[in-house]
PDB file of C-alpha atoms in Angstrom:
ATOM      1  CA  UNK A 186     -23.309  24.482  12.789  1.00  0.00           C
ATOM      2  CA  UNK A 187     -19.786  23.605  11.724  1.00  0.00           C
ATOM      3  CA  UNK A 188     -18.813  21.240   8.949  1.00  0.00           C
ATOM      4  CA  UNK A 189     -18.459  17.706  10.366  1.00  0.00           C
ATOM      5  CA  UNK A 190     -17.242  16.075   7.181  1.00  0.00           C
ATOM      6  CA  UNK A 191     -13.646  17.178   7.851  1.00  0.00           C
ATOM      7  CA  UNK A 192     -13.689  15.134  11.040  1.00  0.00           C
ATOM      8  CA  UNK A 193     -14.611  12.042   9.058  1.00  0.00           C
ATOM      9  CA  UNK A 194     -11.739  12.820   6.706  1.00  0.00           C
ATOM     10  CA  UNK A 195      -9.445  12.895   9.759  1.00  0.00           C
ATOM     11  CA  UNK A 196     -10.719   9.490  10.818  1.00  0.00           C
ATOM     12  CA  UNK A 197     -10.116   8.084   7.333  1.00  0.00           C
ATOM     13  CA  UNK A 198      -6.641   9.653   7.096  1.00  0.00           C
ATOM     14  CA  UNK A 199      -5.812   8.126  10.475  1.00  0.00           C
ATOM     15  CA  UNK A 200      -6.925   4.694   9.293  1.00  0.00           C
ATOM     16  CA  UNK A 201      -4.476   4.722   6.369  1.00  0.00           C
ATOM     17  CA  UNK A 202      -1.254   4.411   8.426  1.00  0.00           C
ATOM     18  CA  UNK A 203      -2.975   1.953  10.767  1.00  0.00           C
ATOM     19  CA  UNK A 204      -3.873  -0.294   7.843  1.00  0.00           C
ATOM     20  CA  UNK A 205      -0.383   0.011   6.377  1.00  0.00           C
ATOM     21  CA  UNK A 206       1.244  -0.898   9.698  1.00  0.00           C
ATOM     22  CA  UNK A 207      -1.051  -3.840  10.349  1.00  0.00           C
ATOM     23  CA  UNK A 208      -0.440  -5.113   6.835  1.00  0.00           C
ATOM     24  CA  UNK A 209       3.307  -4.960   7.552  1.00  0.00           C
ATOM     25  CA  UNK A 210       2.915  -7.226  10.580  1.00  0.00           C
ATOM     26  CA  UNK A 211       0.339  -9.588   9.066  1.00  0.00           C
ATOM     27  CA  UNK A 212       2.400 -10.326   5.984  1.00  0.00           C
ATOM     28  CA  UNK A 213       4.549 -12.492   8.258  1.00  0.00           C
ATOM     29  CA  UNK A 214       8.069 -11.273   7.642  1.00  0.00           C
ATOM     30  CA  UNK A 215       8.436  -8.635  10.329  1.00  0.00           C
ATOM     31  CA  UNK A 216      10.877 -10.902  12.183  1.00  0.00           C
ATOM     32  CA  UNK A 217      13.421 -10.465   9.377  1.00  0.00           C
ATOM     33  CA  UNK A 218      13.679  -6.711   9.893  1.00  0.00           C
ATOM     34  CA  UNK A 219      15.442  -4.803  12.636  1.00  0.00           C
ATOM     35  CA  UNK A 220      13.859  -3.879  15.936  1.00  0.00           C
ATOM     36  CA  UNK A 221      14.152  -0.213  14.980  1.00  0.00           C
ATOM     37  CA  UNK A 222      11.997  -0.713  11.900  1.00  0.00           C
ATOM     38  CA  UNK A 223       9.415  -2.712  13.859  1.00  0.00           C
ATOM     39  CA  UNK A 224       9.235  -0.024  16.545  1.00  0.00           C
ATOM     40  CA  UNK A 225       8.864   2.637  13.837  1.00  0.00           C
ATOM     41  CA  UNK A 226       5.876   0.745  12.427  1.00  0.00           C
ATOM     42  CA  UNK A 227       4.363   0.521  15.917  1.00  0.00           C
ATOM     43  CA  UNK A 228       4.853   4.286  16.223  1.00  0.00           C
ATOM     44  CA  UNK A 229       3.118   4.704  12.883  1.00  0.00           C
ATOM     45  CA  UNK A 230       0.139   2.699  14.133  1.00  0.00           C
ATOM     46  CA  UNK A 231      -0.035   4.768  17.328  1.00  0.00           C
ATOM     47  CA  UNK A 232       0.155   7.982  15.293  1.00  0.00           C
ATOM     48  CA  UNK A 233      -2.716   6.800  13.093  1.00  0.00           C
ATOM     49  CA  UNK A 234      -4.767   5.905  16.174  1.00  0.00           C
ATOM     50  CA  UNK A 235      -4.142   9.367  17.591  1.00  0.00           C
ATOM     51  CA  UNK A 236      -5.332  11.053  14.390  1.00  0.00           C
ATOM     52  CA  UNK A 237      -8.447   8.866  14.198  1.00  0.00           C
ATOM     53  CA  UNK A 238      -9.284   9.351  17.878  1.00  0.00           C
ATOM     54  CA  UNK A 239      -8.884  13.101  17.508  1.00  0.00           C
ATOM     55  CA  UNK A 240     -11.314  13.094  14.584  1.00  0.00           C
ATOM     56  CA  UNK A 241     -13.884  11.099  16.557  1.00  0.00           C
ATOM     57  CA  UNK A 242     -13.397  13.245  19.675  1.00  0.00           C
ATOM     58  CA  UNK A 243     -13.709  16.490  17.729  1.00  0.00           C
ATOM     59  CA  UNK A 244     -16.845  15.226  15.979  1.00  0.00           C
ATOM     60  CA  UNK A 245     -18.451  14.406  19.330  1.00  0.00           C
ATOM     61  CA  UNK A 246     -17.553  17.827  20.722  1.00  0.00           C
ATOM     62  CA  UNK A 247     -19.131  19.525  17.706  1.00  0.00           C
ATOM     63  CA  UNK A 248     -22.253  17.437  18.271  1.00  0.00           C
ATOM     64  CA  UNK A 249     -22.426  18.629  21.872  1.00  0.00           C
ATOM     65  CA  UNK A 250     -22.067  22.266  20.782  1.00  0.00           C
ATOM     66  CA  UNK A 251     -25.004  21.924  18.383  1.00  0.00           C
ATOM     67  CA  UNK A 252     -27.374  20.980  21.196  1.00  0.00           C
TER      68      UNK A 252
END
């Protein structure tokens, strides 16, 4: 049995940039910044989603290997 807690850490680490990016858009002043900055924040959100999804996917694969 492998340690599954690191996968939960990956999920949490992935949620940090997602939260930061969503906070950027919800504060209501994203229209004042350039399109490049807004697209960089969208990329940050996608990167955070990828990290979180990888953590969830890897956790499920470890669960299947334990059976």
